[in-house]
């Protein structure tokens, strides 16, 4: 007789009760998605690995705070995206310190995602075999961080606007604006190339 | 003015096509070994747990002497540092304030002659004095 696999939410509750097996199960379920999302944001293999692992560690530490009002995946993606954005923020600090960039054109918006830098592309990685992006995804790379994150969560992870809003801690209307601007930019970019 | 046929498409359709194209061509991240990934994660988790407050509260009970010495030291430092315990505290504070005004002290000769400013006749001729001196 086939046994029904426990839900993510049930596993999370067991993680809160310090059930190591439940944590391993959750990691196995989400490791690929977590790594893929992290990579989509930070665009570096090792950084993506570190960020996704940090998200699992934070999940382990804060499983008891999962109230179950949202889906587990939404809650976890939010932890993950925060890890990636924290990482980007730290890297921006180092880049500024080392004088690699940091123009003064960034807005002073209160939205933490608004303040994220454009992705830093490691030239050694860019010429490697790992980076074979289609033209359209190359254009996505040039979008603002909040637009890029919204696009990848919608197109890649197939999250609804409501879920994206929960993950990014924004209103649904703001997410729609980000997506609309992103698609308009992409459409215009490809209109110019055609 | 007529628009080309492709311009007559509703934006929703164009966005839908764009989303489909993005989904179809979404890049894959570089592959990694999942066994090694989980092993590394377990290692990081264990190291993190070793530094949690829970681990600390468990371990301090096995070191009562060290804890007692550290607590006594903190208490002595706090007692010595209480306001009014030492007459030099105020002087230290003033020195610190003066140090923050070093740019003023650089002009010490001017500062020493500030009482000249009390002489309104001098004040009224100050510009001229400056000119003469210059």
mmCIF file of N, CA and C in Angstrom, chain B residues 3-108:
data_model
loop_
_atom_site.group_PDB
_atom_site.id
_atom_site.type_symbol
_atom_site.label_atom_id
_atom_site.label_comp_id
_atom_site.label_asym_id
_atom_site.label_seq_id
_atom_site.Cartn_x
_atom_site.Cartn_y
_atom_site.Cartn_z
ATOM 1 N N UNK B 3 -1.828 51.924 -38.481
ATOM 2 C CA UNK B 3 -0.718 51.263 -37.777
ATOM 3 C C UNK B 3 -0.429 49.940 -38.459
ATOM 4 N N UNK B 4 0.801 49.500 -38.460
ATOM 5 C CA UNK B 4 1.092 48.180 -39.035
ATOM 6 C C UNK B 4 0.332 47.097 -38.274
ATOM 7 N N UNK B 5 0.016 45.973 -38.952
ATOM 8 C CA UNK B 5 -0.831 44.941 -38.338
ATOM 9 C C UNK B 5 -0.300 44.449 -37.002
ATOM 10 N N UNK B 6 1.064 44.315 -36.891
ATOM 11 C CA UNK B 6 1.597 43.758 -35.640
ATOM 12 C C UNK B 6 1.393 44.708 -34.458
ATOM 13 N N UNK B 7 1.194 46.021 -34.792
ATOM 14 C CA UNK B 7 0.975 46.986 -33.726
ATOM 15 C C UNK B 7 -0.446 46.919 -33.182
ATOM 16 N N UNK B 8 -1.341 46.219 -33.910
ATOM 17 C CA UNK B 8 -2.729 46.160 -33.468
ATOM 18 C C UNK B 8 -2.973 45.050 -32.461
ATOM 19 N N UNK B 9 -1.970 44.242 -32.209
ATOM 20 C CA UNK B 9 -2.151 43.151 -31.237
ATOM 21 C C UNK B 9 -2.299 43.727 -29.843
ATOM 22 N N UNK B 10 -3.208 43.164 -29.067
ATOM 23 C CA UNK B 10 -3.350 43.661 -27.688
ATOM 24 C C UNK B 10 -2.055 43.424 -26.919
ATOM 25 N N UNK B 11 -1.691 44.351 -26.054
ATOM 26 C CA UNK B 11 -0.446 44.182 -25.283
ATOM 27 C C UNK B 11 -0.434 42.886 -24.484
ATOM 28 N N UNK B 12 -1.606 42.455 -24.025
ATOM 29 C CA UNK B 12 -1.667 41.206 -23.235
ATOM 30 C C UNK B 12 -1.129 40.034 -24.044
ATOM 31 N N UNK B 13 -1.494 39.996 -25.340
ATOM 32 C CA UNK B 13 -1.030 38.888 -26.197
ATOM 33 C C UNK B 13 0.485 38.956 -26.362
ATOM 34 N N UNK B 14 0.971 40.176 -26.545
ATOM 35 C CA UNK B 14 2.424 40.325 -26.732
ATOM 36 C C UNK B 14 3.168 39.920 -25.465
ATOM 37 N N UNK B 15 2.627 40.301 -24.310
ATOM 38 C CA UNK B 15 3.269 39.931 -23.047
ATOM 39 C C UNK B 15 3.210 38.413 -22.850
ATOM 40 N N UNK B 16 2.062 37.828 -23.247
ATOM 41 C CA UNK B 16 1.927 36.376 -23.075
ATOM 42 C C UNK B 16 2.981 35.650 -23.916
ATOM 43 N N UNK B 17 3.160 36.134 -25.153
ATOM 44 C CA UNK B 17 4.179 35.527 -26.029
ATOM 45 C C UNK B 17 5.575 35.672 -25.399
ATOM 46 N N UNK B 18 5.789 36.837 -24.832
ATOM 47 C CA UNK B 18 7.089 37.109 -24.215
ATOM 48 C C UNK B 18 7.338 36.162 -23.036
ATOM 49 N N UNK B 19 6.296 35.982 -22.223
ATOM 50 C CA UNK B 19 6.427 35.089 -21.062
ATOM 51 C C UNK B 19 6.695 33.661 -21.532
ATOM 52 N N UNK B 20 5.995 33.246 -22.600
ATOM 53 C CA UNK B 20 6.223 31.885 -23.119
ATOM 54 C C UNK B 20 7.647 31.728 -23.637
ATOM 55 N N UNK B 21 8.113 32.768 -24.307
ATOM 56 C CA UNK B 21 9.482 32.733 -24.835
ATOM 57 C C UNK B 21 10.487 32.656 -23.686
ATOM 58 N N UNK B 22 10.226 33.420 -22.633
ATOM 59 C CA UNK B 22 11.115 33.401 -21.461
ATOM 60 C C UNK B 22 11.107 32.026 -20.813
ATOM 61 N N UNK B 23 9.924 31.425 -20.701
ATOM 62 C CA UNK B 23 9.849 30.092 -20.077
ATOM 63 C C UNK B 23 10.574 29.060 -20.941
ATOM 64 N N UNK B 24 10.410 29.201 -22.260
ATOM 65 C CA UNK B 24 10.991 28.214 -23.173
ATOM 66 C C UNK B 24 12.520 28.281 -23.146
ATOM 67 N N UNK B 25 13.048 29.491 -22.972
ATOM 68 C CA UNK B 25 14.502 29.656 -23.101
ATOM 69 C C UNK B 25 15.197 29.903 -21.759
ATOM 70 N N UNK B 26 14.492 29.644 -20.666
ATOM 71 C CA UNK B 26 15.079 29.913 -19.340
ATOM 72 C C UNK B 26 16.403 29.165 -19.175
ATOM 73 N N UNK B 27 17.440 29.884 -18.756
ATOM 74 C CA UNK B 27 18.757 29.232 -18.647
ATOM 75 C C UNK B 27 18.832 28.297 -17.440
ATOM 76 N N UNK B 28 19.604 27.253 -17.590
ATOM 77 C CA UNK B 28 19.820 26.305 -16.483
ATOM 78 C C UNK B 28 21.085 26.691 -15.724
ATOM 79 N N UNK B 29 21.047 26.629 -14.418
ATOM 80 C CA UNK B 29 22.283 26.934 -13.673
ATOM 81 C C UNK B 29 23.317 25.832 -13.868
ATOM 82 N N UNK B 30 24.584 26.130 -13.604
ATOM 83 C CA UNK B 30 25.618 25.085 -13.729
ATOM 84 C C UNK B 30 25.285 23.920 -12.796
ATOM 85 N N UNK B 31 25.508 22.696 -13.259
ATOM 86 C CA UNK B 31 25.148 21.540 -12.417
ATOM 87 C C UNK B 31 26.047 21.431 -11.187
ATOM 88 N N UNK B 32 25.472 20.924 -10.120
ATOM 89 C CA UNK B 32 26.283 20.662 -8.921
ATOM 90 C C UNK B 32 25.959 19.265 -8.401
ATOM 91 N N UNK B 33 26.839 18.755 -7.561
ATOM 92 C CA UNK B 33 26.652 17.421 -6.997
ATOM 93 C C UNK B 33 25.794 17.556 -5.739
ATOM 94 N N UNK B 34 24.603 16.967 -5.784
ATOM 95 C CA UNK B 34 23.654 17.197 -4.691
ATOM 96 C C UNK B 34 24.066 16.507 -3.388
ATOM 97 N N UNK B 35 24.753 15.391 -3.513
ATOM 98 C CA UNK B 35 25.223 14.722 -2.299
ATOM 99 C C UNK B 35 26.218 15.594 -1.550
ATOM 100 N N UNK B 36 27.159 16.157 -2.318
ATOM 101 C CA UNK B 36 28.162 17.048 -1.713
ATOM 102 C C UNK B 36 27.486 18.301 -1.169
ATOM 103 N N UNK B 37 26.476 18.767 -1.883
ATOM 104 C CA UNK B 37 25.741 19.963 -1.440
ATOM 105 C C UNK B 37 25.103 19.720 -0.075
ATOM 106 N N UNK B 38 24.455 18.564 0.077
ATOM 107 C CA UNK B 38 23.773 18.273 1.358
ATOM 108 C C UNK B 38 24.793 18.034 2.478
ATOM 109 N N UNK B 39 25.899 17.395 2.136
ATOM 110 C CA UNK B 39 26.939 17.165 3.149
ATOM 111 C C UNK B 39 27.495 18.497 3.646
ATOM 112 N N UNK B 40 27.737 19.399 2.704
ATOM 113 C CA UNK B 40 28.254 20.718 3.064
ATOM 114 C C UNK B 40 27.227 21.477 3.905
ATOM 115 N N UNK B 41 25.966 21.334 3.541
ATOM 116 C CA UNK B 41 24.897 22.001 4.301
ATOM 117 C C UNK B 41 24.834 21.469 5.735
ATOM 118 N N UNK B 42 24.935 20.144 5.880
ATOM 119 C CA UNK B 42 24.907 19.547 7.234
ATOM 120 C C UNK B 42 26.078 20.064 8.064
ATOM 121 N N UNK B 43 27.235 20.157 7.406
ATOM 122 C CA UNK B 43 28.427 20.645 8.096
ATOM 123 C C UNK B 43 28.234 22.094 8.562
ATOM 124 N N UNK B 44 27.702 22.924 7.675
ATOM 125 C CA UNK B 44 27.461 24.328 8.032
ATOM 126 C C UNK B 44 26.449 24.425 9.166
ATOM 127 N N UNK B 45 25.431 23.590 9.096
ATOM 128 C CA UNK B 45 24.381 23.619 10.120
ATOM 129 C C UNK B 45 24.948 23.223 11.487
ATOM 130 N N UNK B 46 25.784 22.199 11.489
ATOM 131 C CA UNK B 46 26.392 21.760 12.758
ATOM 132 C C UNK B 46 27.284 22.841 13.339
ATOM 133 N N UNK B 47 28.057 23.485 12.454
ATOM 134 C CA UNK B 47 28.938 24.552 12.940
ATOM 135 C C UNK B 47 28.121 25.716 13.498
ATOM 136 N N UNK B 48 27.012 26.024 12.827
ATOM 137 C CA UNK B 48 26.155 27.123 13.287
ATOM 138 C C UNK B 48 25.524 26.799 14.632
ATOM 139 N N UNK B 49 25.098 25.528 14.759
ATOM 140 C CA UNK B 49 24.455 25.117 16.015
ATOM 141 C C UNK B 49 25.431 25.149 17.182
ATOM 142 N N UNK B 50 26.690 24.911 16.868
ATOM 143 C CA UNK B 50 27.703 24.930 17.931
ATOM 144 C C UNK B 50 27.899 26.327 18.499
ATOM 145 N N UNK B 51 27.441 27.349 17.760
ATOM 146 C CA UNK B 51 27.603 28.725 18.218
ATOM 147 C C UNK B 51 26.291 29.360 18.637
ATOM 148 N N UNK B 52 25.242 28.575 18.791
ATOM 149 C CA UNK B 52 23.949 29.159 19.167
ATOM 150 C C UNK B 52 23.935 29.456 20.663
ATOM 151 N N UNK B 53 23.091 30.390 21.122
ATOM 152 C CA UNK B 53 22.974 30.675 22.556
ATOM 153 C C UNK B 53 22.608 29.431 23.351
ATOM 154 N N UNK B 54 21.851 28.510 22.725
ATOM 155 C CA UNK B 54 21.473 27.297 23.429
ATOM 156 C C UNK B 54 22.717 26.507 23.832
ATOM 157 N N UNK B 55 23.663 26.409 22.874
ATOM 158 C CA UNK B 55 24.902 25.680 23.149
ATOM 159 C C UNK B 55 25.698 26.381 24.246
ATOM 160 N N UNK B 56 25.633 27.715 24.232
ATOM 161 C CA UNK B 56 26.384 28.464 25.226
ATOM 162 C C UNK B 56 25.790 28.241 26.616
ATOM 163 N N UNK B 57 24.462 28.301 26.732
ATOM 164 C CA UNK B 57 23.838 28.134 28.040
ATOM 165 C C UNK B 57 24.114 26.738 28.586
ATOM 166 N N UNK B 58 24.239 25.789 27.679
ATOM 167 C CA UNK B 58 24.539 24.445 28.134
ATOM 168 C C UNK B 58 25.973 24.369 28.649
ATOM 169 N N UNK B 59 26.889 25.065 27.947
ATOM 170 C CA UNK B 59 28.306 24.909 28.268
ATOM 171 C C UNK B 59 28.737 25.739 29.480
ATOM 172 N N UNK B 60 28.058 26.854 29.768
ATOM 173 C CA UNK B 60 28.534 27.688 30.870
ATOM 174 C C UNK B 60 28.403 26.979 32.209
ATOM 175 N N UNK B 61 27.462 26.043 32.294
ATOM 176 C CA UNK B 61 27.267 25.332 33.558
ATOM 177 C C UNK B 61 28.481 24.474 33.902
ATOM 178 N N UNK B 62 29.213 24.086 32.858
ATOM 179 C CA UNK B 62 30.386 23.250 33.111
ATOM 180 C C UNK B 62 31.630 24.096 33.387
ATOM 181 N N UNK B 63 31.462 25.427 33.373
ATOM 182 C CA UNK B 63 32.628 26.306 33.634
ATOM 183 C C UNK B 63 32.269 27.356 34.684
ATOM 184 N N UNK B 64 31.895 26.953 35.888
ATOM 185 C CA UNK B 64 31.438 27.933 36.889
ATOM 186 C C UNK B 64 32.543 28.892 37.325
ATOM 187 N N UNK B 65 33.794 28.394 37.416
ATOM 188 C CA UNK B 65 34.890 29.248 37.883
ATOM 189 C C UNK B 65 35.154 30.389 36.902
ATOM 190 N N UNK B 66 35.237 30.016 35.616
ATOM 191 C CA UNK B 66 35.509 31.035 34.597
ATOM 192 C C UNK B 66 34.395 32.086 34.580
ATOM 193 N N UNK B 67 33.163 31.605 34.696
ATOM 194 C CA UNK B 67 32.024 32.533 34.674
ATOM 195 C C UNK B 67 32.081 33.462 35.885
ATOM 196 N N UNK B 68 32.434 32.904 37.063
ATOM 197 C CA UNK B 68 32.497 33.716 38.284
ATOM 198 C C UNK B 68 33.570 34.792 38.152
ATOM 199 N N UNK B 69 34.751 34.414 37.633
ATOM 200 C CA UNK B 69 35.847 35.377 37.472
ATOM 201 C C UNK B 69 35.440 36.481 36.496
ATOM 202 N N UNK B 70 34.847 36.087 35.383
ATOM 203 C CA UNK B 70 34.448 37.074 34.376
ATOM 204 C C UNK B 70 33.396 38.020 34.938
ATOM 205 N N UNK B 71 32.439 37.483 35.697
ATOM 206 C CA UNK B 71 31.384 38.320 36.278
ATOM 207 C C UNK B 71 31.982 39.313 37.279
ATOM 208 N N UNK B 72 32.926 38.821 38.099
ATOM 209 C CA UNK B 72 33.560 39.705 39.087
ATOM 210 C C UNK B 72 34.311 40.833 38.394
ATOM 211 N N UNK B 73 35.012 40.498 37.346
ATOM 212 C CA UNK B 73 35.776 41.498 36.605
ATOM 213 C C UNK B 73 34.855 42.573 36.034
ATOM 214 N N UNK B 74 33.750 42.136 35.453
ATOM 215 C CA UNK B 74 32.784 43.080 34.883
ATOM 216 C C UNK B 74 32.230 43.975 35.994
ATOM 217 N N UNK B 75 31.941 43.375 37.175
ATOM 218 C CA UNK B 75 31.386 44.149 38.291
ATOM 219 C C UNK B 75 32.383 45.202 38.765
ATOM 220 N N UNK B 76 33.665 44.822 38.882
ATOM 221 C CA UNK B 76 34.693 45.762 39.326
ATOM 222 C C UNK B 76 34.827 46.905 38.338
ATOM 223 N N UNK B 77 34.858 46.556 37.038
ATOM 224 C CA UNK B 77 34.988 47.587 36.009
ATOM 225 C C UNK B 77 33.798 48.541 36.040
ATOM 226 N N UNK B 78 32.624 47.989 36.249
ATOM 227 C CA UNK B 78 31.419 48.820 36.297
ATOM 228 C C UNK B 78 31.464 49.746 37.508
ATOM 229 N N UNK B 79 31.943 49.223 38.661
ATOM 230 C CA UNK B 79 32.009 50.022 39.894
ATOM 231 C C UNK B 79 33.020 51.159 39.748
ATOM 232 N N UNK B 80 34.175 50.805 39.176
ATOM 233 C CA UNK B 80 35.222 51.812 38.985
ATOM 234 C C UNK B 80 34.757 52.880 37.999
ATOM 235 N N UNK B 81 33.996 52.465 37.051
ATOM 236 C CA UNK B 81 33.575 53.392 36.001
ATOM 237 C C UNK B 81 32.326 54.175 36.329
ATOM 238 N N UNK B 82 31.782 54.017 37.537
ATOM 239 C CA UNK B 82 30.554 54.738 37.882
ATOM 240 C C UNK B 82 30.782 56.247 37.851
ATOM 241 N N UNK B 83 29.808 57.066 37.429
ATOM 242 C CA UNK B 83 29.979 58.523 37.404
ATOM 243 C C UNK B 83 30.299 59.057 38.792
ATOM 244 N N UNK B 84 31.297 59.933 38.888
ATOM 245 C CA UNK B 84 31.658 60.520 40.171
ATOM 246 C C UNK B 84 32.712 59.722 40.915
ATOM 247 N N UNK B 85 33.055 58.554 40.406
ATOM 248 C CA UNK B 85 34.065 57.756 41.094
ATOM 249 C C UNK B 85 35.457 58.353 40.911
ATOM 250 N N UNK B 86 35.675 58.984 39.781
ATOM 251 C CA UNK B 86 37.010 59.525 39.515
ATOM 252 C C UNK B 86 36.913 60.963 39.036
ATOM 253 N N UNK B 87 37.836 61.771 39.561
ATOM 254 C CA UNK B 87 37.804 63.172 39.182
ATOM 255 C C UNK B 87 38.296 63.412 37.776
ATOM 256 N N UNK B 88 38.978 62.462 37.188
ATOM 257 C CA UNK B 88 39.562 62.686 35.873
ATOM 258 C C UNK B 88 38.563 62.482 34.746
ATOM 259 N N UNK B 89 37.391 61.906 35.061
ATOM 260 C CA UNK B 89 36.428 61.623 33.996
ATOM 261 C C UNK B 89 36.038 62.888 33.239
ATOM 262 N N UNK B 90 35.766 63.961 34.013
ATOM 263 C CA UNK B 90 35.331 65.207 33.395
ATOM 264 C C UNK B 90 36.447 65.775 32.508
ATOM 265 N N UNK B 91 37.675 65.708 33.038
ATOM 266 C CA UNK B 91 38.807 66.223 32.260
ATOM 267 C C UNK B 91 38.989 65.427 30.973
ATOM 268 N N UNK B 92 38.805 64.127 31.091
ATOM 269 C CA UNK B 92 38.936 63.284 29.898
ATOM 270 C C UNK B 92 37.896 63.672 28.856
ATOM 271 N N UNK B 93 36.690 63.928 29.350
ATOM 272 C CA UNK B 93 35.605 64.303 28.449
ATOM 273 C C UNK B 93 35.930 65.621 27.752
ATOM 274 N N UNK B 94 36.440 66.588 28.556
ATOM 275 C CA UNK B 94 36.769 67.885 27.969
ATOM 276 C C UNK B 94 37.905 67.764 26.955
ATOM 277 N N UNK B 95 38.874 66.931 27.296
ATOM 278 C CA UNK B 95 39.967 66.712 26.342
ATOM 279 C C UNK B 95 39.459 66.150 25.028
ATOM 280 N N UNK B 96 38.509 65.240 25.178
ATOM 281 C CA UNK B 96 37.948 64.626 23.977
ATOM 282 C C UNK B 96 37.229 65.670 23.135
ATOM 283 N N UNK B 97 36.485 66.555 23.819
ATOM 284 C CA UNK B 97 35.776 67.609 23.087
ATOM 285 C C UNK B 97 36.780 68.553 22.425
ATOM 286 N N UNK B 98 37.827 68.897 23.175
ATOM 287 C CA UNK B 98 38.846 69.774 22.597
ATOM 288 C C UNK B 98 39.527 69.123 21.399
ATOM 289 N N UNK B 99 39.768 67.842 21.559
ATOM 290 C CA UNK B 99 40.434 67.130 20.462
ATOM 291 C C UNK B 99 39.583 67.159 19.206
ATOM 292 N N UNK B 100 38.253 67.136 19.419
ATOM 293 C CA UNK B 100 37.365 67.159 18.252
ATOM 294 C C UNK B 100 37.380 68.535 17.590
ATOM 295 N N UNK B 101 37.937 69.523 18.282
ATOM 296 C CA UNK B 101 37.974 70.877 17.703
ATOM 297 C C UNK B 101 39.402 71.251 17.321
ATOM 298 N N UNK B 102 40.158 70.289 16.910
ATOM 299 C CA UNK B 102 41.571 70.537 16.621
ATOM 300 C C UNK B 102 41.766 71.579 15.539
ATOM 301 N N UNK B 103 40.820 71.624 14.633
ATOM 302 C CA UNK B 103 40.975 72.598 13.558
ATOM 303 C C UNK B 103 40.964 74.014 14.121
ATOM 304 N N UNK B 104 40.262 74.193 15.265
ATOM 305 C CA UNK B 104 40.243 75.506 15.910
ATOM 306 C C UNK B 104 41.575 75.759 16.605
ATOM 307 N N UNK B 105 42.104 74.709 17.260
ATOM 308 C CA UNK B 105 43.352 74.864 18.015
ATOM 309 C C UNK B 105 44.532 75.128 17.074
ATOM 310 N N UNK B 106 44.409 74.693 15.858
ATOM 311 C CA UNK B 106 45.461 74.986 14.874
ATOM 312 C C UNK B 106 45.649 76.497 14.759
ATOM 313 N N UNK B 107 44.549 77.232 14.905
ATOM 314 C CA UNK B 107 44.604 78.707 14.858
ATOM 315 C C UNK B 107 44.786 79.258 16.270
ATOM 316 N N UNK B 108 45.706 78.671 17.036
ATOM 317 C CA UNK B 108 45.832 79.003 18.450
ATOM 318 C C UNK B 108 46.147 80.485 18.675
#
